[in-house]
mmCIF file of C-alpha atoms and ligand atoms in Angstrom:
data_model
loop_
_atom_site.group_PDB
_atom_site.id
_atom_site.type_symbol
_atom_site.label_atom_id
_atom_site.label_comp_id
_atom_site.label_asym_id
_atom_site.label_seq_id
_atom_site.Cartn_x
_atom_site.Cartn_y
_atom_site.Cartn_z
ATOM 1 C CA MET Y 1 -0.135 -0.022 -0.107
ATOM 2 C CA PRO Y 2 1.456 3.523 -1.019
ATOM 3 C CA THR Y 3 2.568 5.846 1.993
ATOM 4 C CA PHE Y 4 2.242 9.865 1.961
ATOM 5 C CA PRO Y 5 5.386 10.911 3.205
ATOM 6 C CA VAL Y 6 4.015 15.028 2.643
ATOM 7 C CA THR Y 7 6.110 16.812 4.609
ATOM 8 C CA SER Y 8 7.489 20.427 4.495
ATOM 9 C CA SER Y 9 10.681 19.140 3.456
ATOM 10 C CA ASN Y 10 9.873 16.693 0.541
ATOM 11 C CA LEU Y 11 7.901 19.653 -1.395
ATOM 12 C CA LYS Y 12 10.504 20.624 -3.238
ATOM 13 C CA PRO Y 13 10.358 21.041 -6.912
ATOM 14 C CA VAL Y 14 9.961 18.078 -9.494
ATOM 15 C CA GLY Y 15 9.292 17.789 -12.756
ATOM 16 C CA ILE Y 16 6.020 14.969 -14.284
ATOM 17 C CA LYS Y 17 8.516 13.191 -16.981
ATOM 18 C CA LEU Y 18 5.879 11.568 -19.682
ATOM 19 C CA LYS Y 19 7.438 8.373 -19.589
ATOM 20 C CA SER Y 20 5.118 6.222 -21.761
ATOM 21 C CA VAL Y 21 1.823 6.629 -23.656
ATOM 22 C CA GLY Y 22 -0.530 3.631 -24.874
ATOM 23 C CA MET Y 23 -3.462 3.460 -26.777
ATOM 24 C CA TYR Y 24 -6.259 1.314 -27.668
ATOM 25 C CA VAL Y 25 -9.304 1.357 -29.864
ATOM 26 C CA PRO Y 26 -11.788 -1.988 -31.017
ATOM 27 C CA ASP Y 27 -11.131 -3.171 -34.378
ATOM 28 C CA LYS Y 28 -14.756 -3.150 -35.145
ATOM 29 C CA ILE Y 29 -15.365 0.001 -37.508
ATOM 30 C CA LEU Y 30 -18.561 2.058 -38.047
ATOM 31 C CA THR Y 31 -18.752 3.516 -41.393
ATOM 32 C CA ASN Y 32 -20.623 6.579 -42.650
ATOM 33 C CA GLU Y 33 -22.144 4.527 -45.505
ATOM 34 C CA ASP Y 34 -22.699 1.720 -42.646
ATOM 35 C CA LEU Y 35 -24.867 4.989 -40.457
ATOM 36 C CA GLU Y 36 -26.525 5.318 -43.748
ATOM 37 C CA LYS Y 37 -28.280 2.297 -43.439
ATOM 38 C CA MET Y 38 -29.382 2.813 -39.686
ATOM 39 C CA VAL Y 39 -30.687 6.257 -39.745
ATOM 40 C CA ASP Y 40 -31.934 8.857 -42.261
ATOM 41 C CA THR Y 41 -28.476 10.549 -43.367
ATOM 42 C CA SER Y 42 -25.162 10.719 -45.713
ATOM 43 C CA ASP Y 43 -21.589 10.788 -45.344
ATOM 44 C CA GLU Y 44 -21.919 14.144 -47.035
ATOM 45 C CA TRP Y 45 -23.677 15.428 -44.659
ATOM 46 C CA ILE Y 46 -21.657 13.957 -42.172
ATOM 47 C CA THR Y 47 -18.700 14.698 -43.432
ATOM 48 C CA GLU Y 48 -19.266 18.009 -43.587
ATOM 49 C CA ARG Y 49 -20.823 18.867 -40.441
ATOM 50 C CA THR Y 50 -18.659 17.015 -38.888
ATOM 51 C CA GLY Y 51 -15.132 16.198 -40.210
ATOM 52 C CA ILE Y 52 -15.989 11.652 -39.321
ATOM 53 C CA LYS Y 53 -15.379 9.515 -41.794
ATOM 54 C CA ARG Y 54 -15.416 6.257 -39.526
ATOM 55 C CA ARG Y 55 -15.354 5.325 -35.800
ATOM 56 C CA HIS Y 56 -14.060 2.314 -33.521
ATOM 57 C CA ILE Y 57 -16.702 -0.088 -32.012
ATOM 58 C CA VAL Y 58 -16.977 -2.329 -29.110
ATOM 59 C CA ASP Y 59 -18.875 -5.072 -30.831
ATOM 60 C CA ASP Y 60 -18.131 -8.037 -27.972
ATOM 61 C CA PRO Y 61 -20.442 -7.468 -24.884
ATOM 62 C CA ASN Y 62 -18.167 -8.224 -23.001
ATOM 63 C CA VAL Y 63 -15.924 -5.796 -23.616
ATOM 64 C CA SER Y 64 -16.277 -2.458 -21.332
ATOM 65 C CA THR Y 65 -14.597 0.817 -20.319
ATOM 66 C CA SER Y 66 -12.440 -0.987 -17.614
ATOM 67 C CA ASP Y 67 -11.127 -3.181 -20.568
ATOM 68 C CA LEU Y 68 -10.108 -0.321 -23.332
ATOM 69 C CA ALA Y 69 -8.795 1.475 -19.926
ATOM 70 C CA ALA Y 70 -6.364 -1.872 -19.118
ATOM 71 C CA TRP Y 71 -5.147 -2.471 -22.584
ATOM 72 C CA ALA Y 72 -4.672 1.094 -22.983
ATOM 73 C CA ALA Y 73 -2.266 1.084 -19.834
ATOM 74 C CA GLU Y 74 -0.596 -2.323 -20.431
ATOM 75 C CA ASN Y 75 0.429 -1.134 -24.076
ATOM 76 C CA ALA Y 76 2.079 2.270 -22.589
ATOM 77 C CA LEU Y 77 3.756 -0.161 -19.118
ATOM 78 C CA LYS Y 78 4.837 -2.744 -21.712
ATOM 79 C CA ARG Y 79 6.466 -0.028 -23.973
ATOM 80 C CA VAL Y 80 8.773 0.570 -21.566
ATOM 81 C CA GLY Y 81 8.815 -2.337 -19.809
ATOM 82 C CA GLU Y 82 7.443 -0.729 -16.713
ATOM 83 C CA ASP Y 83 6.253 -2.901 -13.781
ATOM 84 C CA PRO Y 84 2.588 -2.513 -12.667
ATOM 85 C CA ALA Y 85 3.565 -3.024 -9.437
ATOM 86 C CA ASN Y 86 5.235 0.417 -9.430
ATOM 87 C CA ILE Y 87 2.490 2.564 -9.671
ATOM 88 C CA ASP Y 88 1.231 4.281 -7.262
ATOM 89 C CA LEU Y 89 -1.992 5.809 -8.609
ATOM 90 C CA VAL Y 90 -4.584 4.503 -11.227
ATOM 91 C CA LEU Y 91 -6.871 7.529 -12.405
ATOM 92 C CA VAL Y 92 -9.247 6.811 -14.999
ATOM 93 C CA GLY Y 93 -11.100 9.771 -16.476
ATOM 94 C CA THR Y 94 -14.527 8.584 -17.695
ATOM 95 C CA ALA Y 95 -17.883 9.706 -18.324
ATOM 96 C CA THR Y 96 -19.156 6.334 -19.159
ATOM 97 C CA PRO Y 97 -17.661 3.765 -16.162
ATOM 98 C CA ASP Y 98 -18.611 0.159 -15.538
ATOM 99 C CA TYR Y 99 -20.702 0.714 -13.201
ATOM 100 C CA MET Y 100 -21.985 3.376 -10.545
ATOM 101 C CA PHE Y 101 -19.849 2.029 -8.661
ATOM 102 C CA PRO Y 102 -17.411 -0.054 -8.185
ATOM 103 C CA ALA Y 103 -14.722 2.350 -9.967
ATOM 104 C CA THR Y 104 -13.812 1.408 -13.034
ATOM 105 C CA ALA Y 105 -10.249 2.764 -12.167
ATOM 106 C CA CYS Y 106 -10.389 0.032 -9.260
ATOM 107 C CA ILE Y 107 -11.568 -3.052 -12.021
ATOM 108 C CA THR Y 108 -8.764 -1.848 -14.182
ATOM 109 C CA GLN Y 109 -5.906 -1.688 -11.154
ATOM 110 C CA ALA Y 110 -6.821 -5.409 -10.858
ATOM 111 C CA LYS Y 111 -6.612 -6.063 -15.087
ATOM 112 C CA ILE Y 112 -3.391 -4.818 -14.815
ATOM 113 C CA GLY Y 113 -2.034 -6.180 -11.683
ATOM 114 C CA ALA Y 114 -1.141 -2.241 -10.322
ATOM 115 C CA ASN Y 115 -1.499 -4.181 -7.073
ATOM 116 C CA ASN Y 116 0.570 -1.544 -4.752
ATOM 117 C CA ALA Y 117 -1.863 1.555 -6.043
ATOM 118 C CA PHE Y 118 -4.916 3.425 -5.318
ATOM 119 C CA ALA Y 119 -7.716 3.845 -7.960
ATOM 120 C CA PHE Y 120 -10.387 6.167 -8.429
ATOM 121 C CA ASP Y 121 -12.189 7.132 -11.172
ATOM 122 C CA LEU Y 122 -12.875 11.092 -12.201
ATOM 123 C CA GLU Y 123 -15.718 12.127 -13.972
ATOM 124 C CA ALA Y 124 -15.804 15.689 -15.849
ATOM 125 C CA GLY Y 125 -17.605 14.641 -19.596
ATOM 126 C CA CYS Y 126 -15.131 14.360 -22.721
ATOM 127 C CA SER Y 127 -12.836 16.794 -19.887
ATOM 128 C CA SER Y 128 -12.319 14.190 -17.955
ATOM 129 C CA PHE Y 129 -8.095 13.322 -18.974
ATOM 130 C CA ILE Y 130 -7.135 16.997 -18.638
ATOM 131 C CA TYR Y 131 -8.604 17.293 -15.305
ATOM 132 C CA ALA Y 132 -7.377 13.957 -14.784
ATOM 133 C CA LEU Y 133 -4.320 14.967 -15.546
ATOM 134 C CA SER Y 134 -4.364 18.079 -12.779
ATOM 135 C CA VAL Y 135 -4.931 15.791 -10.229
ATOM 136 C CA ALA Y 136 -2.204 13.307 -11.229
ATOM 137 C CA THR Y 137 0.341 16.333 -11.128
ATOM 138 C CA GLY Y 138 -1.195 17.236 -7.490
ATOM 139 C CA TYR Y 139 -0.102 13.819 -6.269
ATOM 140 C CA LEU Y 140 3.082 14.000 -8.140
ATOM 141 C CA LYS Y 141 4.139 17.528 -7.447
ATOM 142 C CA SER Y 142 3.491 17.478 -3.649
ATOM 143 C CA GLY Y 143 5.804 13.962 -3.196
ATOM 144 C CA MET Y 144 2.983 11.752 -2.086
ATOM 145 C CA ILE Y 145 3.424 9.544 -5.112
ATOM 146 C CA ARG Y 146 6.139 8.593 -7.827
ATOM 147 C CA LYS Y 147 4.521 6.938 -10.459
ATOM 148 C CA ALA Y 148 0.974 7.391 -12.162
ATOM 149 C CA LEU Y 149 -0.963 6.173 -14.716
ATOM 150 C CA VAL Y 150 -3.324 8.530 -15.853
ATOM 151 C CA ILE Y 151 -6.337 6.687 -18.550
ATOM 152 C CA GLY Y 152 -9.236 8.414 -20.365
ATOM 153 C CA ALA Y 153 -11.281 5.423 -20.941
ATOM 154 C CA ASP Y 154 -15.191 5.526 -22.580
ATOM 155 C CA THR Y 155 -17.527 3.347 -24.447
ATOM 156 C CA LEU Y 156 -19.763 6.204 -25.443
ATOM 157 C CA SER Y 157 -21.397 3.182 -28.330
ATOM 158 C CA ARG Y 158 -23.161 1.748 -24.591
ATOM 159 C CA VAL Y 159 -25.196 4.886 -23.864
ATOM 160 C CA THR Y 160 -25.676 5.995 -27.383
ATOM 161 C CA ASN Y 161 -29.191 6.103 -29.133
ATOM 162 C CA TRP Y 162 -28.465 4.191 -32.537
ATOM 163 C CA LYS Y 163 -32.024 5.912 -33.783
ATOM 164 C CA ASP Y 164 -30.549 9.427 -33.088
ATOM 165 C CA ARG Y 165 -29.724 10.722 -35.967
ATOM 166 C CA SER Y 166 -27.868 13.820 -34.450
ATOM 167 C CA THR Y 167 -25.952 11.555 -31.660
ATOM 168 C CA CYS Y 168 -25.248 8.448 -33.072
ATOM 169 C CA ILE Y 169 -22.755 10.057 -35.706
ATOM 170 C CA LEU Y 170 -20.948 11.372 -33.563
ATOM 171 C CA PHE Y 171 -19.326 8.767 -31.435
ATOM 172 C CA GLY Y 172 -16.690 6.417 -30.979
ATOM 173 C CA ASP Y 173 -15.256 3.890 -28.547
ATOM 174 C CA GLY Y 174 -11.566 3.646 -27.321
ATOM 175 C CA ALA Y 175 -8.550 4.609 -24.384
ATOM 176 C CA GLY Y 176 -5.378 6.435 -23.937
ATOM 177 C CA ALA Y 177 -3.319 6.375 -21.187
ATOM 178 C CA PHE Y 178 0.007 8.421 -19.769
ATOM 179 C CA LEU Y 179 2.812 6.888 -17.448
ATOM 180 C CA LEU Y 180 3.953 9.792 -15.500
ATOM 181 C CA GLU Y 181 6.846 10.043 -13.191
ATOM 182 C CA ALA Y 182 8.009 12.684 -10.495
ATOM 183 C CA ASP Y 183 11.770 13.594 -12.243
ATOM 184 C CA GLU Y 184 13.589 15.676 -9.250
ATOM 185 C CA GLU Y 185 16.429 16.280 -11.736
ATOM 186 C CA ASN Y 186 14.700 17.892 -14.735
ATOM 187 C CA THR Y 187 12.155 20.191 -13.346
ATOM 188 C CA GLN Y 188 10.906 21.688 -16.031
ATOM 189 C CA LEU Y 189 9.249 18.935 -17.268
ATOM 190 C CA GLY Y 190 5.709 18.123 -17.472
ATOM 191 C CA PRO Y 191 2.658 20.889 -17.094
ATOM 192 C CA ILE Y 192 3.367 24.592 -17.422
ATOM 193 C CA ALA Y 193 0.359 25.837 -17.332
ATOM 194 C CA PHE Y 194 -3.648 25.005 -16.560
ATOM 195 C CA ASP Y 195 -6.541 26.169 -17.390
ATOM 196 C CA ILE Y 196 -9.441 24.753 -15.986
ATOM 197 C CA GLY Y 197 -13.032 24.933 -15.512
ATOM 198 C CA SER Y 198 -16.768 24.343 -15.246
ATOM 199 C CA ASP Y 199 -20.423 25.901 -15.615
ATOM 200 C CA GLY Y 200 -22.906 24.057 -14.706
ATOM 201 C CA ASN Y 201 -25.344 26.815 -15.826
ATOM 202 C CA TYR Y 202 -25.044 24.985 -18.971
ATOM 203 C CA ALA Y 203 -25.668 21.148 -17.358
ATOM 204 C CA GLU Y 204 -28.252 20.362 -18.929
ATOM 205 C CA LEU Y 205 -26.748 20.565 -22.434
ATOM 206 C CA ILE Y 206 -25.014 17.186 -22.752
ATOM 207 C CA THR Y 207 -26.984 14.619 -20.537
ATOM 208 C CA LEU Y 208 -27.381 10.663 -19.576
ATOM 209 C CA PRO Y 209 -31.035 11.308 -18.028
ATOM 210 C CA ALA Y 210 -31.564 7.782 -16.257
ATOM 211 C CA GLY Y 211 -29.192 5.656 -14.325
ATOM 212 C CA GLY Y 212 -28.253 7.613 -11.876
ATOM 213 C CA ALA Y 213 -29.716 8.260 -8.625
ATOM 214 C CA LYS Y 214 -32.335 11.117 -9.787
ATOM 215 C CA LEU Y 215 -33.735 9.260 -12.059
ATOM 216 C CA PRO Y 216 -33.100 5.385 -11.378
ATOM 217 C CA ALA Y 217 -33.734 2.672 -13.747
ATOM 218 C CA SER Y 218 -37.354 1.507 -14.387
ATOM 219 C CA GLU Y 219 -39.528 0.782 -17.062
ATOM 220 C CA ASP Y 220 -40.229 4.058 -17.929
ATOM 221 C CA THR Y 221 -37.038 5.331 -18.149
ATOM 222 C CA VAL Y 222 -35.986 1.981 -20.826
ATOM 223 C CA LYS Y 223 -39.548 3.200 -22.681
ATOM 224 C CA ASN Y 224 -38.405 6.813 -23.025
ATOM 225 C CA ASP Y 225 -35.050 6.241 -24.450
ATOM 226 C CA LEU Y 226 -33.922 7.619 -20.704
ATOM 227 C CA HIS Y 227 -31.053 5.843 -20.542
ATOM 228 C CA TYR Y 228 -29.100 7.381 -24.166
ATOM 229 C CA LEU Y 229 -26.707 10.026 -24.389
ATOM 230 C CA GLN Y 230 -29.145 13.183 -24.776
ATOM 231 C CA MET Y 231 -27.651 16.399 -26.270
ATOM 232 C CA ARG Y 232 -28.016 20.079 -28.278
ATOM 233 C CA GLY Y 233 -25.540 19.766 -30.865
ATOM 234 C CA ARG Y 234 -26.259 23.666 -31.737
ATOM 235 C CA GLU Y 235 -26.025 24.752 -28.689
ATOM 236 C CA VAL Y 236 -22.952 22.748 -27.691
ATOM 237 C CA PHE Y 237 -21.256 23.705 -30.934
ATOM 238 C CA ARG Y 238 -21.518 27.620 -30.350
ATOM 239 C CA LEU Y 239 -20.238 27.093 -26.195
ATOM 240 C CA ALA Y 240 -17.209 24.883 -27.303
ATOM 241 C CA VAL Y 241 -16.405 27.378 -29.878
ATOM 242 C CA THR Y 242 -16.369 30.591 -27.498
ATOM 243 C CA THR Y 243 -15.090 28.582 -24.710
ATOM 244 C CA ILE Y 244 -12.256 27.116 -26.134
ATOM 245 C CA GLU Y 245 -11.011 30.873 -27.697
ATOM 246 C CA ALA Y 246 -11.608 31.884 -24.015
ATOM 247 C CA SER Y 247 -9.607 29.438 -22.648
ATOM 248 C CA LEU Y 248 -6.541 29.504 -24.858
ATOM 249 C CA GLU Y 249 -6.080 33.009 -24.356
ATOM 250 C CA ARG Y 250 -6.112 32.258 -20.869
ATOM 251 C CA LEU Y 251 -3.453 28.871 -20.817
ATOM 252 C CA LEU Y 252 -1.001 30.976 -22.872
ATOM 253 C CA GLY Y 253 -1.266 34.097 -20.844
ATOM 254 C CA LYS Y 254 -0.842 31.953 -17.563
ATOM 255 C CA ALA Y 255 1.710 30.375 -19.618
ATOM 256 C CA GLY Y 256 3.821 33.301 -21.086
ATOM 257 C CA LEU Y 257 3.742 31.726 -24.371
ATOM 258 C CA LYS Y 258 2.753 32.418 -27.961
ATOM 259 C CA ILE Y 259 0.953 30.196 -30.342
ATOM 260 C CA GLU Y 260 4.641 30.022 -32.214
ATOM 261 C CA ASP Y 261 6.222 28.416 -28.993
ATOM 262 C CA ILE Y 262 3.695 25.687 -29.317
ATOM 263 C CA SER Y 263 4.681 22.143 -31.423
ATOM 264 C CA VAL Y 264 1.411 20.633 -31.850
ATOM 265 C CA PHE Y 265 -1.539 21.116 -30.900
ATOM 266 C CA ILE Y 266 -4.233 18.862 -29.852
ATOM 267 C CA PHE Y 267 -8.106 20.039 -29.727
ATOM 268 C CA HIS Y 268 -10.441 17.814 -28.314
ATOM 269 C CA GLN Y 269 -11.950 15.841 -31.019
ATOM 270 C CA ALA Y 270 -15.622 16.578 -31.358
ATOM 271 C CA ASN Y 271 -16.236 18.564 -34.427
ATOM 272 C CA LEU Y 272 -13.572 19.352 -37.065
ATOM 273 C CA ARG Y 273 -15.708 22.658 -38.018
ATOM 274 C CA ILE Y 274 -14.653 23.360 -33.965
ATOM 275 C CA ILE Y 275 -11.038 22.802 -34.750
ATOM 276 C CA ASP Y 276 -11.095 25.145 -37.819
ATOM 277 C CA ALA Y 277 -12.641 27.978 -36.227
ATOM 278 C CA ALA Y 278 -9.584 27.974 -33.380
ATOM 279 C CA ILE Y 279 -6.792 27.365 -35.801
ATOM 280 C CA ARG Y 280 -8.660 30.664 -37.829
ATOM 281 C CA ARG Y 281 -9.400 32.610 -34.614
ATOM 282 C CA PHE Y 282 -5.773 32.062 -33.411
ATOM 283 C CA GLY Y 283 -3.897 31.840 -36.764
ATOM 284 C CA ILE Y 284 -2.924 28.554 -35.764
ATOM 285 C CA PRO Y 285 -0.569 26.961 -39.138
ATOM 286 C CA LYS Y 286 -2.988 23.832 -39.637
ATOM 287 C CA GLU Y 287 -0.468 21.641 -39.940
ATOM 288 C CA LYS Y 288 0.737 22.129 -36.273
ATOM 289 C CA ALA Y 289 -3.084 21.021 -35.160
ATOM 290 C CA TYR Y 290 -3.161 17.337 -35.197
ATOM 291 C CA VAL Y 291 -6.284 15.425 -36.249
ATOM 292 C CA ASN Y 292 -7.458 12.302 -36.135
ATOM 293 C CA ILE Y 293 -11.352 12.642 -35.853
ATOM 294 C CA GLN Y 294 -12.386 11.494 -39.268
ATOM 295 C CA GLU Y 295 -10.613 8.063 -37.871
ATOM 296 C CA TYR Y 296 -12.185 7.525 -34.642
ATOM 297 C CA GLY Y 297 -15.014 10.052 -34.277
ATOM 298 C CA ASN Y 298 -15.301 11.692 -30.740
ATOM 299 C CA THR Y 299 -13.556 8.963 -28.086
ATOM 300 C CA SER Y 300 -14.611 11.466 -25.363
ATOM 301 C CA SER Y 301 -11.841 11.585 -22.573
ATOM 302 C CA ALA Y 302 -10.075 9.089 -24.935
ATOM 303 C CA SER Y 303 -9.695 11.477 -27.808
ATOM 304 C CA ILE Y 304 -6.696 13.795 -26.719
ATOM 305 C CA PRO Y 305 -4.523 10.749 -25.015
ATOM 306 C CA ILE Y 306 -4.970 8.925 -28.814
ATOM 307 C CA ALA Y 307 -4.237 12.042 -30.447
ATOM 308 C CA PHE Y 308 -1.406 12.139 -28.032
ATOM 309 C CA TYR Y 309 -0.028 9.018 -28.675
ATOM 310 C CA GLU Y 310 -0.193 9.188 -32.464
ATOM 311 C CA VAL Y 311 1.496 12.768 -32.484
ATOM 312 C CA LEU Y 312 4.190 10.860 -30.522
ATOM 313 C CA ASP Y 313 4.804 7.920 -32.608
ATOM 314 C CA LYS Y 314 4.399 10.014 -36.002
ATOM 315 C CA GLY Y 315 7.502 11.846 -34.502
ATOM 316 C CA LEU Y 316 5.563 15.136 -34.473
ATOM 317 C CA ALA Y 317 6.514 16.178 -31.327
ATOM 318 C CA LYS Y 318 9.895 15.489 -29.828
ATOM 319 C CA PRO Y 319 11.382 16.110 -26.215
ATOM 320 C CA GLY Y 320 11.897 19.666 -25.681
ATOM 321 C CA ASP Y 321 8.667 20.612 -27.402
ATOM 322 C CA LYS Y 322 5.137 21.967 -26.153
ATOM 323 C CA VAL Y 323 2.644 20.393 -27.097
ATOM 324 C CA LEU Y 324 -0.851 21.917 -25.900
ATOM 325 C CA MET Y 325 -4.113 20.306 -24.934
ATOM 326 C CA MET Y 326 -7.419 21.150 -24.770
ATOM 327 C CA ALA Y 327 -10.626 19.332 -24.217
ATOM 328 C CA PHE Y 328 -14.716 20.511 -23.248
ATOM 329 C CA GLY Y 329 -17.872 18.318 -22.340
ATOM 330 C CA ALA Y 330 -20.892 17.308 -20.383
ATOM 331 C CA GLY Y 331 -21.383 19.509 -17.353
ATOM 332 C CA PHE Y 332 -20.314 22.343 -19.014
ATOM 333 C CA THR Y 333 -16.578 21.790 -17.991
ATOM 334 C CA TRP Y 334 -13.070 22.494 -20.207
ATOM 335 C CA GLY Y 335 -9.480 21.788 -19.243
ATOM 336 C CA GLY Y 336 -5.987 23.018 -21.515
ATOM 337 C CA VAL Y 337 -2.483 21.815 -20.714
ATOM 338 C CA ILE Y 338 0.599 23.242 -21.893
ATOM 339 C CA TRP Y 339 2.928 20.034 -21.768
ATOM 340 C CA GLN Y 340 6.368 20.300 -21.782
ATOM 341 C CA LEU Y 341 7.948 17.244 -23.050
HETATM 342 N N1 LIG C 401 -27.748 13.701 -41.398
HETATM 343 C C1 LIG C 401 -28.287 14.215 -41.854
HETATM 344 N N2 LIG C 401 -29.322 15.267 -40.879
HETATM 345 C C2 LIG C 401 -28.746 15.787 -39.834
HETATM 346 C C3 LIG C 401 -28.617 14.915 -39.293
HETATM 347 C C4 LIG C 401 -27.400 13.670 -40.011
HETATM 348 N N3 LIG C 401 -26.677 13.122 -39.095
HETATM 349 N N4 LIG C 401 -28.467 15.307 -38.087
HETATM 350 C C5 LIG C 401 -29.604 16.726 -37.904
HETATM 351 N N5 LIG C 401 -29.402 16.540 -39.103
HETATM 352 C C6 LIG C 401 -30.394 17.762 -40.198
HETATM 353 C C7 LIG C 401 -31.314 18.431 -38.551
HETATM 354 O O1 LIG C 401 -32.270 17.666 -37.969
HETATM 355 C C8 LIG C 401 -31.440 19.496 -39.194
HETATM 356 O O2 LIG C 401 -32.626 19.592 -39.917
HETATM 357 P P1 LIG C 401 -33.725 20.953 -39.964
HETATM 358 O O3 LIG C 401 -32.921 22.032 -40.376
HETATM 359 O O4 LIG C 401 -34.548 20.219 -41.724
HETATM 360 O O5 LIG C 401 -34.368 20.874 -38.891
HETATM 361 C C9 LIG C 401 -30.426 19.871 -40.034
HETATM 362 O O6 LIG C 401 -29.600 18.710 -40.652
HETATM 363 C C10 LIG C 401 -29.588 20.899 -38.568
HETATM 364 O O7 LIG C 401 -29.051 20.884 -38.061
HETATM 365 P P2 LIG C 401 -28.396 21.220 -36.800
HETATM 366 O O8 LIG C 401 -28.519 20.720 -35.585
HETATM 367 O O9 LIG C 401 -28.440 22.632 -36.699
HETATM 368 O O10 LIG C 401 -27.006 21.156 -37.307
HETATM 369 P P3 LIG C 401 -25.429 21.295 -36.911
HETATM 370 O O11 LIG C 401 -25.007 21.451 -38.300
HETATM 371 O O12 LIG C 401 -25.491 21.815 -36.111
HETATM 372 O O13 LIG C 401 -24.762 19.741 -36.890
HETATM 373 C C11 LIG C 401 -23.739 18.481 -34.346
HETATM 374 C C12 LIG C 401 -24.842 18.966 -36.040
HETATM 375 C C13 LIG C 401 -24.625 17.572 -33.462
HETATM 376 C C14 LIG C 401 -23.012 17.758 -36.063
HETATM 377 C C15 LIG C 401 -23.162 19.642 -34.219
HETATM 378 O O14 LIG C 401 -24.532 20.567 -33.591
HETATM 379 C C16 LIG C 401 -22.785 19.363 -33.362
HETATM 380 O O15 LIG C 401 -21.178 18.762 -33.684
HETATM 381 N N6 LIG C 401 -22.172 20.110 -32.239
HETATM 382 C C17 LIG C 401 -21.357 19.775 -31.306
HETATM 383 C C18 LIG C 401 -21.436 18.785 -30.082
HETATM 384 C C19 LIG C 401 -20.163 18.173 -30.071
HETATM 385 O O16 LIG C 401 -19.201 18.498 -30.050
HETATM 386 N N7 LIG C 401 -20.527 17.091 -28.968
HETATM 387 C C20 LIG C 401 -19.347 16.715 -27.750
HETATM 388 C C21 LIG C 401 -19.294 17.182 -27.052
HETATM 389 S S1 LIG C 401 -17.711 17.119 -26.411
#
C-alpha cells in the first residue's frame, strides 16, 4: 500500500516526465456508409458537418470501459517495460464507467496488476482526461506519489441511441493512457500551465438522464430512451467555440507563451469545424493542429490521449517540445494544459 510522506521538507520542485503513452481502440469499424443504413443521414452530411468518416466500436458484449482502459494502460507499461507493481495511482477519466460503483479504475487496477496503487475515477465529461492530468499533477508535485497511470477511456457506443441521427454519428469507443513519473532532475518537465473550468448552468446541454440516483432505472426510463445520451448539439457547438477561444487565451497568458512557442495543438476531437474555428481565430498553422477525428469520431475522455499517442508515434513532437491539449464536454467543463516534453 502506498504511504504519503508529505512534509514541508519534501515539497521541493519536481518535474513530471511522460514516461510512456498507450492506446487502444476496438477493431470493429462503423463507417458513415454503415450509418446511412441505420438512420436517415449521408456520408456527405456527416463529413461536411463533423469531419468524421469512421469510428471504432466495441462489438463484444463482454468488453467495456475497464477493458479498454486496461489495454491502453498495458500498452503504455509494456513500451517501457514498467512493472505495474511500481504504480502508485491508477486514475481513470471516464463518462461511461462500467458501473456506478465500484470505480472503473479499481477494476482496471486489478486487470493490469497494479496491486500497490490506489485507484479512482474522475468524471468531467469529455474533459475528464485533462482534469485527471491536473489531479495527478497535484499528487506527483506534492511528493505523495512517484508514478501514476492516467487513463482516458470511454465506451460511448453503450449509451448512444442508434436511432437518433443527431448524436449517433458523432461518437466512437477507445482509451488512451499516460504513464507519468516524478522527475527531481528535470524540474521543467510536465505541465507549464493548466486552465481548468466548469459552468454548471449549462449542465442540461449534454446529459444521460437515467440510471443515476436522480432517475433510477425503471420500465418507464427504458421505454422513453432515457438511458441514452441526449445533446443540444447546436448550443454545444456555439459554447465550445467561445469556450475554447477564451480558455486558449488564458492558458497562453498563464504560461507566458505565444502560439509560435507551441509545437503541436491537440484539441478534443469532437467536430472538425470547432477545431477549424480555433485554428482560424488564433492563426494556428494547420499542420500544427493534429486531427484524427476522421478515423475515430469523438471518443470522449480518450480523444486527447489517443491523439497524443499518434503525435508521438509519428514523430510530430519530440523531447524539448511544448504540446498544448484542450478539451470541453458535458458539465459544461473545459480543460487545457501546455505540456513540456
Ligand atoms: N444527417 C442528416 N441530417 C441531420 C443529421 C444527420 N446525421 N443530424 C441532424 N440533421 C439535420 C437536422 O435535423 C436539421 O434539419 P432541419 O434544418 O430540417 O431541422 C439540420 O440537419 C441541421 O441541424 P443542426 O443540429 O443545426 O446541425 P449542425 O450543423 O449544428 O450539426 C452537430 C449538428 C451535432 C454535428 C453539431 O451541432 C455539433 O457537432 N455540435 C457539437 C457537438 C459536440 O461537440 N458534442 C460533444 C461535446 S463533448
